[in-house]
Coordinates of C-alpha atoms in Angstrom, one line a residue:
M90 CA 39.4 20.0 -39.5
A91 CA 35.9 20.8 -40.6
R92 CA 35.9 17.8 -42.9
N93 CA 36.9 15.5 -40.0
F94 CA 34.2 17.0 -37.7
L95 CA 31.6 16.5 -40.4
K96 CA 32.6 12.8 -40.8
L97 CA 32.4 12.2 -37.1
A98 CA 29.1 13.9 -36.7
A99 CA 27.7 12.0 -39.6
T100 CA 28.8 8.7 -38.1
A101 CA 27.3 9.6 -34.7
A102 CA 24.0 10.6 -36.3
M103 CA 23.7 7.4 -38.3
A104 CA 24.7 5.3 -35.3
A105 CA 21.7 6.7 -33.4
L106 CA 19.4 5.2 -36.0
M107 CA 20.6 1.7 -35.6
A108 CA 19.7 -0.8 -32.8
A109 CA 22.3 -1.1 -30.0
S110 CA 24.9 -3.7 -30.6
A111 CA 24.3 -6.9 -28.6
S112 CA 28.0 -6.9 -27.7
A113 CA 27.5 -3.6 -25.8
Q114 CA 24.8 -5.1 -23.6
S115 CA 24.6 -8.2 -21.5
L116 CA 23.2 -11.4 -22.9
I117 CA 20.9 -13.7 -21.1
R118 CA 22.1 -17.4 -21.2
D119 CA 19.5 -19.9 -20.0
T120 CA 18.9 -23.4 -21.4
E121 CA 15.1 -23.3 -20.7
I122 CA 14.4 -20.0 -22.4
E123 CA 16.8 -20.6 -25.3
E124 CA 15.2 -24.0 -26.0
T125 CA 11.7 -22.5 -25.9
L126 CA 12.5 -19.7 -28.3
R127 CA 14.4 -22.1 -30.6
E128 CA 11.4 -24.4 -30.6
W129 CA 9.2 -21.5 -31.7
T130 CA 11.7 -19.9 -34.1
N131 CA 13.2 -22.8 -36.1
P132 CA 9.9 -23.8 -37.9
I133 CA 9.5 -20.1 -38.9
L134 CA 13.1 -20.0 -40.2
E135 CA 12.6 -23.2 -42.2
V136 CA 9.3 -22.1 -43.8
A137 CA 11.2 -18.8 -44.8
G138 CA 13.8 -20.9 -46.6
L139 CA 16.5 -20.4 -44.0
N140 CA 18.7 -23.0 -42.2
P141 CA 18.1 -22.6 -38.4
N142 CA 21.7 -23.6 -37.8
D143 CA 22.8 -20.5 -39.7
V144 CA 20.7 -18.1 -37.7
G145 CA 21.8 -16.9 -34.3
L146 CA 19.2 -16.1 -31.6
Y147 CA 20.3 -13.9 -28.7
I148 CA 18.4 -12.7 -25.6
I149 CA 19.5 -9.3 -24.5
N150 CA 19.0 -8.2 -20.8
D151 CA 17.3 -4.9 -21.5
P152 CA 13.9 -3.8 -20.1
S153 CA 13.0 -1.8 -23.2
L154 CA 10.8 -3.4 -25.8
N155 CA 12.9 -4.2 -28.8
A156 CA 13.8 -6.9 -31.3
F157 CA 16.1 -6.5 -34.3
V158 CA 18.4 -8.3 -36.8
A159 CA 22.1 -7.3 -36.7
N160 CA 25.6 -8.6 -37.5
G161 CA 24.4 -10.9 -40.3
Q162 CA 21.8 -13.6 -39.7
N163 CA 21.3 -12.9 -36.0
I164 CA 18.0 -12.2 -34.3
H165 CA 18.2 -10.3 -31.0
I166 CA 15.3 -10.1 -28.6
H167 CA 15.1 -7.9 -25.5
T168 CA 13.9 -9.4 -22.3
G169 CA 11.5 -6.4 -22.1
L170 CA 9.7 -7.6 -25.2
I171 CA 9.3 -11.1 -23.9
I172 CA 7.9 -9.8 -20.6
A173 CA 5.6 -7.3 -22.2
A174 CA 4.1 -9.7 -24.7
E175 CA 0.9 -11.4 -23.6
S176 CA 1.0 -14.7 -25.5
P177 CA 3.2 -17.0 -27.4
G178 CA 1.6 -15.7 -30.6
Q179 CA 2.7 -12.2 -30.0
I180 CA 6.4 -13.3 -29.6
K181 CA 6.1 -15.6 -32.7
G182 CA 4.7 -12.7 -34.7
V183 CA 7.7 -10.5 -33.9
I184 CA 10.1 -13.4 -34.7
G185 CA 8.3 -13.9 -38.0
H186 CA 8.7 -10.2 -38.8
E187 CA 12.4 -10.2 -38.0
T188 CA 12.9 -13.5 -39.9
C189 CA 11.7 -11.7 -43.1
H190 CA 14.4 -9.0 -42.6
I191 CA 16.9 -11.8 -43.0
A192 CA 15.2 -14.0 -45.6
C193 CA 14.1 -10.9 -47.7
G194 CA 17.6 -9.4 -47.8
H195 CA 16.7 -6.3 -46.0
S196 CA 20.1 -6.0 -44.3
V197 CA 21.7 -5.0 -47.6
S198 CA 19.0 -2.7 -48.7
R199 CA 19.0 -1.0 -45.3
Q200 CA 22.6 -0.2 -45.7
R201 CA 21.8 1.6 -48.9
A202 CA 18.9 3.3 -47.3
A203 CA 21.1 4.5 -44.5
G204 CA 23.5 6.1 -47.0
V205 CA 20.6 7.9 -48.8
A206 CA 19.1 8.9 -45.4
M207 CA 22.3 10.6 -44.4
R208 CA 22.4 13.1 -47.2
P209 CA 20.1 15.7 -45.7
A210 CA 21.6 15.0 -42.3
L211 CA 25.1 15.8 -43.7
L212 CA 23.7 19.0 -45.3
S213 CA 22.2 20.1 -41.9
I214 CA 25.6 19.4 -40.2
G215 CA 27.5 21.3 -42.8
L216 CA 25.2 24.3 -42.5
G217 CA 25.5 24.1 -38.7
I218 CA 29.3 24.2 -39.0
L219 CA 29.1 27.3 -41.3
A220 CA 26.7 29.0 -38.9
M221 CA 29.1 28.4 -36.0
A222 CA 32.0 29.6 -38.0
A223 CA 30.0 32.8 -38.7
G224 CA 29.5 33.4 -35.0
E225 CA 25.9 32.0 -34.8
G226 CA 26.7 29.2 -32.2
G227 CA 23.1 28.7 -31.1
A228 CA 21.8 28.3 -34.7
G229 CA 24.7 26.1 -35.6
A230 CA 24.1 23.8 -32.7
A231 CA 20.4 23.6 -33.5
L232 CA 21.1 22.6 -37.1
I233 CA 23.6 19.9 -36.1
G234 CA 21.2 18.6 -33.4
S235 CA 18.4 18.3 -36.0
S236 CA 20.6 16.3 -38.3
Q237 CA 19.7 13.0 -36.5
Q238 CA 16.0 13.7 -36.9
F239 CA 16.5 14.4 -40.6
A240 CA 18.4 11.1 -41.0
A241 CA 15.7 9.2 -39.1
L242 CA 12.9 10.6 -41.1
N243 CA 14.6 9.8 -44.4
F244 CA 15.7 6.3 -43.3
F245 CA 12.1 5.4 -42.3
V246 CA 10.8 6.6 -45.6
H247 CA 13.1 4.2 -47.4
T248 CA 12.4 1.3 -45.1
R249 CA 8.6 1.6 -44.7
A250 CA 8.1 -0.7 -47.7
E251 CA 10.3 -3.3 -46.0
E252 CA 8.3 -3.1 -42.8
A253 CA 5.1 -3.8 -44.8
T254 CA 6.8 -6.7 -46.6
A255 CA 8.0 -8.2 -43.2
D256 CA 4.5 -7.9 -41.8
A257 CA 3.0 -9.8 -44.7
A258 CA 5.7 -12.4 -44.6
A259 CA 5.2 -13.0 -40.9
V260 CA 1.5 -13.6 -41.5
E261 CA 2.4 -16.0 -44.4
Y262 CA 5.0 -17.9 -42.4
L263 CA 2.6 -18.5 -39.5
T264 CA -0.2 -19.5 -41.9
Q265 CA 1.9 -22.0 -43.6
L266 CA 2.7 -23.5 -40.2
G267 CA -1.0 -23.8 -39.4
E268 CA -0.7 -21.2 -36.7
S269 CA -2.6 -18.0 -36.0
P270 CA -1.2 -14.7 -37.0
R271 CA -3.5 -13.0 -34.5
G272 CA -0.6 -12.4 -32.1
L273 CA 1.1 -10.0 -34.5
V274 CA -2.1 -8.0 -34.8
E275 CA -2.6 -8.0 -31.1
F276 CA 1.0 -6.9 -30.5
F277 CA 0.7 -3.9 -32.8
E278 CA -2.7 -2.9 -31.5
K279 CA -1.5 -3.2 -27.9
F280 CA 1.2 -0.7 -28.6
R281 CA -0.5 1.5 -31.2
Y282 CA -0.4 4.4 -28.6
Q283 CA 3.3 4.6 -29.3
E284 CA 2.6 6.4 -32.5
V285 CA 1.4 9.5 -30.7
L286 CA 4.5 9.7 -28.4
S287 CA 7.6 11.7 -29.2
D288 CA 10.4 9.7 -30.8
A289 CA 12.4 10.0 -27.5
R290 CA 9.6 8.4 -25.5
R291 CA 8.9 5.5 -27.8
Y292 CA 10.2 2.0 -27.2
P293 CA 13.2 1.3 -29.4
Y294 CA 11.2 -1.3 -31.4
F295 CA 8.7 1.3 -32.5
R296 CA 11.3 3.8 -33.4
A297 CA 12.8 1.3 -35.8
H298 CA 9.4 -0.2 -36.7
P299 CA 7.0 2.9 -36.7
L300 CA 3.3 2.0 -36.4
A301 CA 0.6 3.7 -38.3
S302 CA -3.2 3.0 -38.5
D303 CA -3.0 1.9 -42.1
R304 CA -0.2 -0.5 -41.3
I305 CA -2.2 -2.1 -38.5
R306 CA -5.3 -2.3 -40.7
T307 CA -3.3 -4.0 -43.5
V308 CA -1.9 -6.6 -41.0
R309 CA -5.3 -7.3 -39.6
Q310 CA -6.8 -7.8 -43.1
L311 CA -4.0 -10.2 -44.1
A312 CA -4.4 -12.1 -40.8
E313 CA -8.2 -12.4 -41.3
D314 CA -7.8 -13.5 -44.9
S315 CA -5.5 -16.3 -43.7
G316 CA -8.4 -18.1 -42.2
M317 CA -6.2 -19.0 -39.2
M318 CA -7.1 -16.2 -36.8
D319 CA -9.0 -18.5 -34.4
V320 CA -6.3 -21.2 -34.1
Q321 CA -5.3 -21.4 -30.5
P322 CA -1.8 -22.0 -29.1
T323 CA -1.1 -25.4 -27.7
D324 CA -1.2 -26.1 -24.0
R325 CA 2.6 -26.7 -24.2
E326 CA 3.2 -23.3 -25.8
V327 CA 1.1 -21.5 -23.2
Y328 CA 3.0 -23.3 -20.4
Q329 CA 6.4 -22.5 -22.0
Y330 CA 5.4 -18.9 -22.3
Q331 CA 4.2 -18.6 -18.7
M332 CA 7.3 -20.3 -17.3
M333 CA 9.7 -18.2 -19.5
R334 CA 8.1 -15.0 -18.5
A335 CA 8.0 -15.9 -14.8
K336 CA 11.6 -16.9 -14.9
L337 CA 12.7 -13.5 -16.4
I338 CA 10.5 -11.5 -14.0
G339 CA 11.9 -13.5 -11.0
F340 CA 15.5 -12.9 -12.0
L341 CA 15.2 -9.3 -13.4
D342 CA 12.6 -7.6 -11.3
T343 CA 12.6 -6.6 -7.6
P344 CA 11.0 -8.9 -5.0
N345 CA 8.2 -6.3 -4.5
K346 CA 7.4 -6.4 -8.2
V347 CA 7.5 -10.1 -8.2
A348 CA 5.1 -10.2 -5.2
R349 CA 2.7 -7.9 -7.0
E350 CA 2.8 -10.0 -10.2
Y351 CA 2.7 -13.3 -8.4
P352 CA 1.2 -12.9 -4.9
P353 CA 1.4 -15.8 -2.4
S354 CA -2.3 -16.6 -3.1
D355 CA -1.2 -17.7 -6.6
Q356 CA -0.1 -21.3 -6.3
S357 CA 0.4 -21.9 -10.0
E358 CA 3.7 -23.3 -11.2
P359 CA 4.8 -20.0 -12.9
A360 CA 4.0 -18.0 -9.7
R361 CA 6.0 -20.4 -7.5
Y362 CA 8.8 -20.4 -10.0
A363 CA 9.0 -16.6 -10.0
R364 CA 8.8 -16.4 -6.2
A365 CA 11.5 -19.1 -5.8
I366 CA 13.9 -17.2 -8.0
A367 CA 13.1 -13.8 -6.3
A368 CA 13.6 -15.4 -2.9
M369 CA 17.1 -16.7 -4.0
Q370 CA 17.9 -13.2 -5.3
A371 CA 16.9 -11.8 -1.9
S372 CA 19.1 -14.4 -0.1
D373 CA 16.0 -16.0 1.4
I374 CA 17.4 -19.4 0.7
E375 CA 15.0 -21.6 2.8
T376 CA 11.9 -20.0 1.2
S377 CA 13.4 -20.5 -2.2
L378 CA 14.3 -24.1 -1.6
T379 CA 10.8 -24.8 -0.1
L380 CA 9.2 -23.4 -3.2
I381 CA 11.5 -25.4 -5.5
D382 CA 10.8 -28.6 -3.6
S383 CA 7.0 -27.9 -4.1
L384 CA 7.6 -27.6 -7.8
L385 CA 9.6 -30.8 -7.9
E386 CA 6.8 -32.6 -6.1
D387 CA 4.6 -31.6 -9.1
E388 CA 7.2 -32.2 -11.8
P389 CA 10.0 -34.4 -10.5
D390 CA 11.4 -34.8 -14.0
N391 CA 11.7 -31.1 -14.8
P392 CA 15.4 -30.5 -15.4
Y393 CA 15.1 -26.8 -14.9
F394 CA 13.7 -27.1 -11.4
W395 CA 16.7 -29.3 -10.5
E396 CA 19.0 -26.7 -12.2
L397 CA 17.5 -23.9 -10.1
K398 CA 17.9 -26.0 -6.9
G399 CA 21.6 -26.6 -7.7
Q400 CA 22.1 -22.9 -8.4
V401 CA 20.4 -21.8 -5.1
L402 CA 22.6 -24.3 -3.1
F403 CA 25.8 -23.2 -4.9
E404 CA 25.2 -19.5 -4.6
S405 CA 24.3 -19.9 -0.9
G406 CA 27.7 -21.5 -0.2
R407 CA 26.4 -25.1 0.0
T408 CA 28.5 -26.2 -2.9
A409 CA 28.8 -29.9 -2.0
E410 CA 25.0 -30.2 -1.8
S411 CA 24.7 -28.5 -5.2
V412 CA 26.4 -31.3 -7.1
K413 CA 23.5 -33.8 -6.8
P414 CA 20.7 -31.5 -8.3
H415 CA 23.0 -30.4 -11.1
K416 CA 23.8 -34.0 -11.9
R417 CA 20.1 -34.8 -11.9
S418 CA 19.4 -31.9 -14.3
L419 CA 21.9 -33.4 -16.7
E420 CA 20.4 -36.9 -16.4
L421 CA 17.1 -35.3 -17.5
K422 CA 18.6 -33.1 -20.2
P423 CA 21.8 -34.9 -21.4
G424 CA 24.4 -32.9 -23.2
A425 CA 23.0 -29.4 -22.5
P426 CA 26.1 -27.2 -22.5
L427 CA 25.0 -24.8 -19.8
L428 CA 23.9 -27.6 -17.5
L429 CA 27.3 -29.3 -18.1
I430 CA 29.0 -26.1 -17.1
N431 CA 26.9 -25.7 -13.9
Y432 CA 27.7 -29.3 -12.9
A433 CA 31.4 -28.8 -13.6
R434 CA 31.5 -25.6 -11.5
S435 CA 30.0 -27.4 -8.5
L436 CA 32.4 -30.3 -8.9
N437 CA 35.4 -27.9 -9.0
A438 CA 34.1 -26.2 -5.9
R439 CA 33.5 -29.5 -4.0
A440 CA 36.8 -31.0 -5.1
E441 CA 36.3 -34.5 -3.7
P442 CA 38.3 -37.4 -5.1
G443 CA 37.3 -37.8 -8.8
D444 CA 35.5 -34.5 -9.0
I445 CA 38.1 -32.6 -10.9
E446 CA 38.4 -35.3 -13.5
A447 CA 34.6 -35.4 -13.9
A448 CA 34.5 -31.6 -14.2
E449 CA 37.1 -31.7 -17.0
D450 CA 35.0 -34.3 -18.8
A451 CA 31.9 -32.2 -18.5
L452 CA 33.6 -29.0 -19.6
R453 CA 35.2 -30.6 -22.6
K454 CA 31.7 -31.8 -23.7
A455 CA 30.3 -28.3 -23.2
L456 CA 33.1 -26.8 -25.2
I457 CA 32.5 -29.1 -28.1
A458 CA 29.0 -27.7 -28.4
E459 CA 30.0 -24.1 -27.5
P460 CA 33.7 -23.6 -28.3
D461 CA 33.5 -19.8 -27.6
N462 CA 32.0 -20.1 -24.1
A463 CA 34.3 -17.9 -22.1
F464 CA 33.0 -19.1 -18.7
A465 CA 33.5 -22.8 -19.7
W466 CA 37.1 -22.0 -20.6
A467 CA 37.6 -20.2 -17.2
Q468 CA 36.2 -23.2 -15.3
L469 CA 38.5 -25.5 -17.3
A470 CA 41.5 -23.3 -16.3
I471 CA 40.5 -24.0 -12.7
T472 CA 40.2 -27.7 -13.4
Y473 CA 43.7 -27.8 -15.0
E474 CA 45.3 -25.8 -12.2
E475 CA 43.9 -28.1 -9.6
Q476 CA 45.6 -31.0 -11.5
G477 CA 48.9 -29.1 -11.6
R478 CA 48.6 -28.7 -15.4
R479 CA 49.8 -25.0 -15.4
A480 CA 50.5 -24.6 -19.1
E481 CA 47.1 -26.0 -20.1
A482 CA 45.5 -23.7 -17.5
Q483 CA 47.2 -20.7 -19.0
L484 CA 46.0 -21.7 -22.5
A485 CA 42.4 -22.1 -21.2
T486 CA 42.7 -18.7 -19.6
A487 CA 43.9 -17.3 -23.0
E488 CA 40.9 -19.0 -24.7
S489 CA 38.5 -17.4 -22.1
A490 CA 40.0 -14.0 -22.6
Y491 CA 39.9 -14.3 -26.4
S492 CA 36.3 -15.4 -26.4
V493 CA 35.2 -12.1 -24.7
G494 CA 37.5 -10.0 -26.9
D495 CA 40.2 -9.2 -24.4
I496 CA 43.0 -9.8 -26.8
V497 CA 45.6 -8.2 -24.5
R498 CA 45.0 -10.7 -21.7
A499 CA 44.7 -13.5 -24.3
N500 CA 48.1 -12.7 -25.8
R501 CA 49.7 -12.5 -22.3
F502 CA 48.5 -15.9 -21.2
A503 CA 49.2 -17.5 -24.6
H504 CA 52.8 -16.2 -24.1
F505 CA 53.0 -18.0 -20.8
A506 CA 51.5 -21.2 -22.3
V507 CA 53.9 -21.6 -25.3
Q508 CA 56.9 -21.5 -22.9
S509 CA 55.8 -24.8 -21.3
L510 CA 53.7 -26.6 -23.9
E511 CA 55.5 -29.2 -26.1
P512 CA 56.1 -27.7 -29.6
G513 CA 54.1 -29.4 -32.3
T514 CA 51.2 -30.5 -30.1
P515 CA 47.6 -29.3 -30.8
D516 CA 47.7 -27.2 -27.6
Y517 CA 51.0 -25.5 -28.6
R518 CA 49.7 -24.7 -32.1
R519 CA 46.5 -23.3 -30.6
A520 CA 48.5 -21.1 -28.2
D521 CA 50.7 -20.0 -31.1
D522 CA 47.6 -19.1 -33.2
I523 CA 46.2 -16.9 -30.4
L524 CA 49.6 -15.2 -30.2
M525 CA 49.5 -14.4 -33.9
V526 CA 45.9 -13.1 -34.0
T527 CA 46.4 -11.0 -30.9
D528 CA 49.8 -9.6 -31.8
A529 CA 50.2 -6.0 -30.7
N530 CA 51.9 -5.2 -34.1
N531 CA 48.7 -6.2 -35.9
P532 CA 47.1 -2.9 -37.0
D533 CA 43.6 -4.2 -36.1
N534 CA 44.8 -4.7 -32.5
R535 CA 46.5 -1.4 -31.9
D536 CA 43.5 0.4 -30.4
M537 CA 43.0 -2.3 -27.8
Y538 CA 46.7 -2.1 -26.7
R539 CA 46.7 1.7 -26.8
R540 CA 43.8 1.7 -24.3
R541 CA 45.9 -0.3 -21.9
G542 CA 48.2 2.7 -21.6
P543 CA 51.9 3.3 -22.3
G544 CA 53.0 1.4 -19.2
F545 CA 51.6 -1.9 -20.5
S546 CA 54.2 -4.5 -21.4
L547 CA 54.0 -8.0 -22.8
T548 CA 57.4 -9.0 -21.4
V549 CA 57.2 -12.4 -19.8
Q550 CA 59.5 -12.8 -16.8

């Protein structure tokens, strides 16, 4: 019993050191923001010797300031960091730092460091258990509670050298690209006050990337030695940054906060963009559309303004009107998967002659680019159902469920699908594959089925 408790406590303590899993948080999907970050990130990945196609980039809807590498070659950036940063260079500096953690092989070494760091934590937990067994409950609880701090201190001792390496690499990557590393210095200096806060009050980024005066001095010296400190971001980069930040604030902050950040007196594009989004969020549809139309007067060929107009119309119940702006966004940004899905959703809702077939075509194109897009599969299920293609709709529903990890629902709809699909066809084989990998008898799946309760049954009537 004591051994099991020790193992569980150790696992919990180590988990507290690691960044939160992206799967446990909501991801932001937006073509404009994703393309901006990719445009900035891919050159850094290439100069670091990585293939951009092999590196995932995820935007996490979280107001805390954080960025981290997890689950292999995947960079995760919190919306809080993007909003808190004050320039494209600051975001690029962070991306460069995280890129090194991949290119420099820090994921493997950090696993080793985590194991070493847990040794004093395990000792503290063991002593705590002994104290509790001896009747000293308060002392035992204190020892167990301190185990996480012991683990964190030892983990950071082992990773401090990697942080220094990643800082230097970020400066080098940006220098090789002919860009200024000033942003990384500014980012660290802006948040250097975090070092004097208690661990609980620090942003997650600075718990995993602890600052120190000597670290900041070293980064500044490296940046100054690069000779690139005074290189300015391009007008395009500044515009991209301003629009990305305005979009996030518009969607994620309250209308009052948006009004303070972007008052009506501010008639810049980013300000009108943020206010248009905030008005949509507050169901002030006419104000939102008026602001979007003013943006389109300035930039009639901006696909993201058309996308936003389509979204406002769709979400306000004007589904038929939403088709045209979504179609226009695709004409300006052909093949963009998320824009294809938006367009298909509007077509599904309008359902005029030819709409369902056009929606199917758009969704199939989107799924070629993003075969694991659960929302696209769900929309395709609607499209198939409207055409009376029930078995294909059931398979699409199974695909949607499987994409989000709901293996129980995926298995159930795959069962429905194989009963009607023609054996030997690609759809039948796919449904059969889903049945196999989601089988309740597979040991890897038992926990998921157990959580559904003893009353759950896969019996198909």
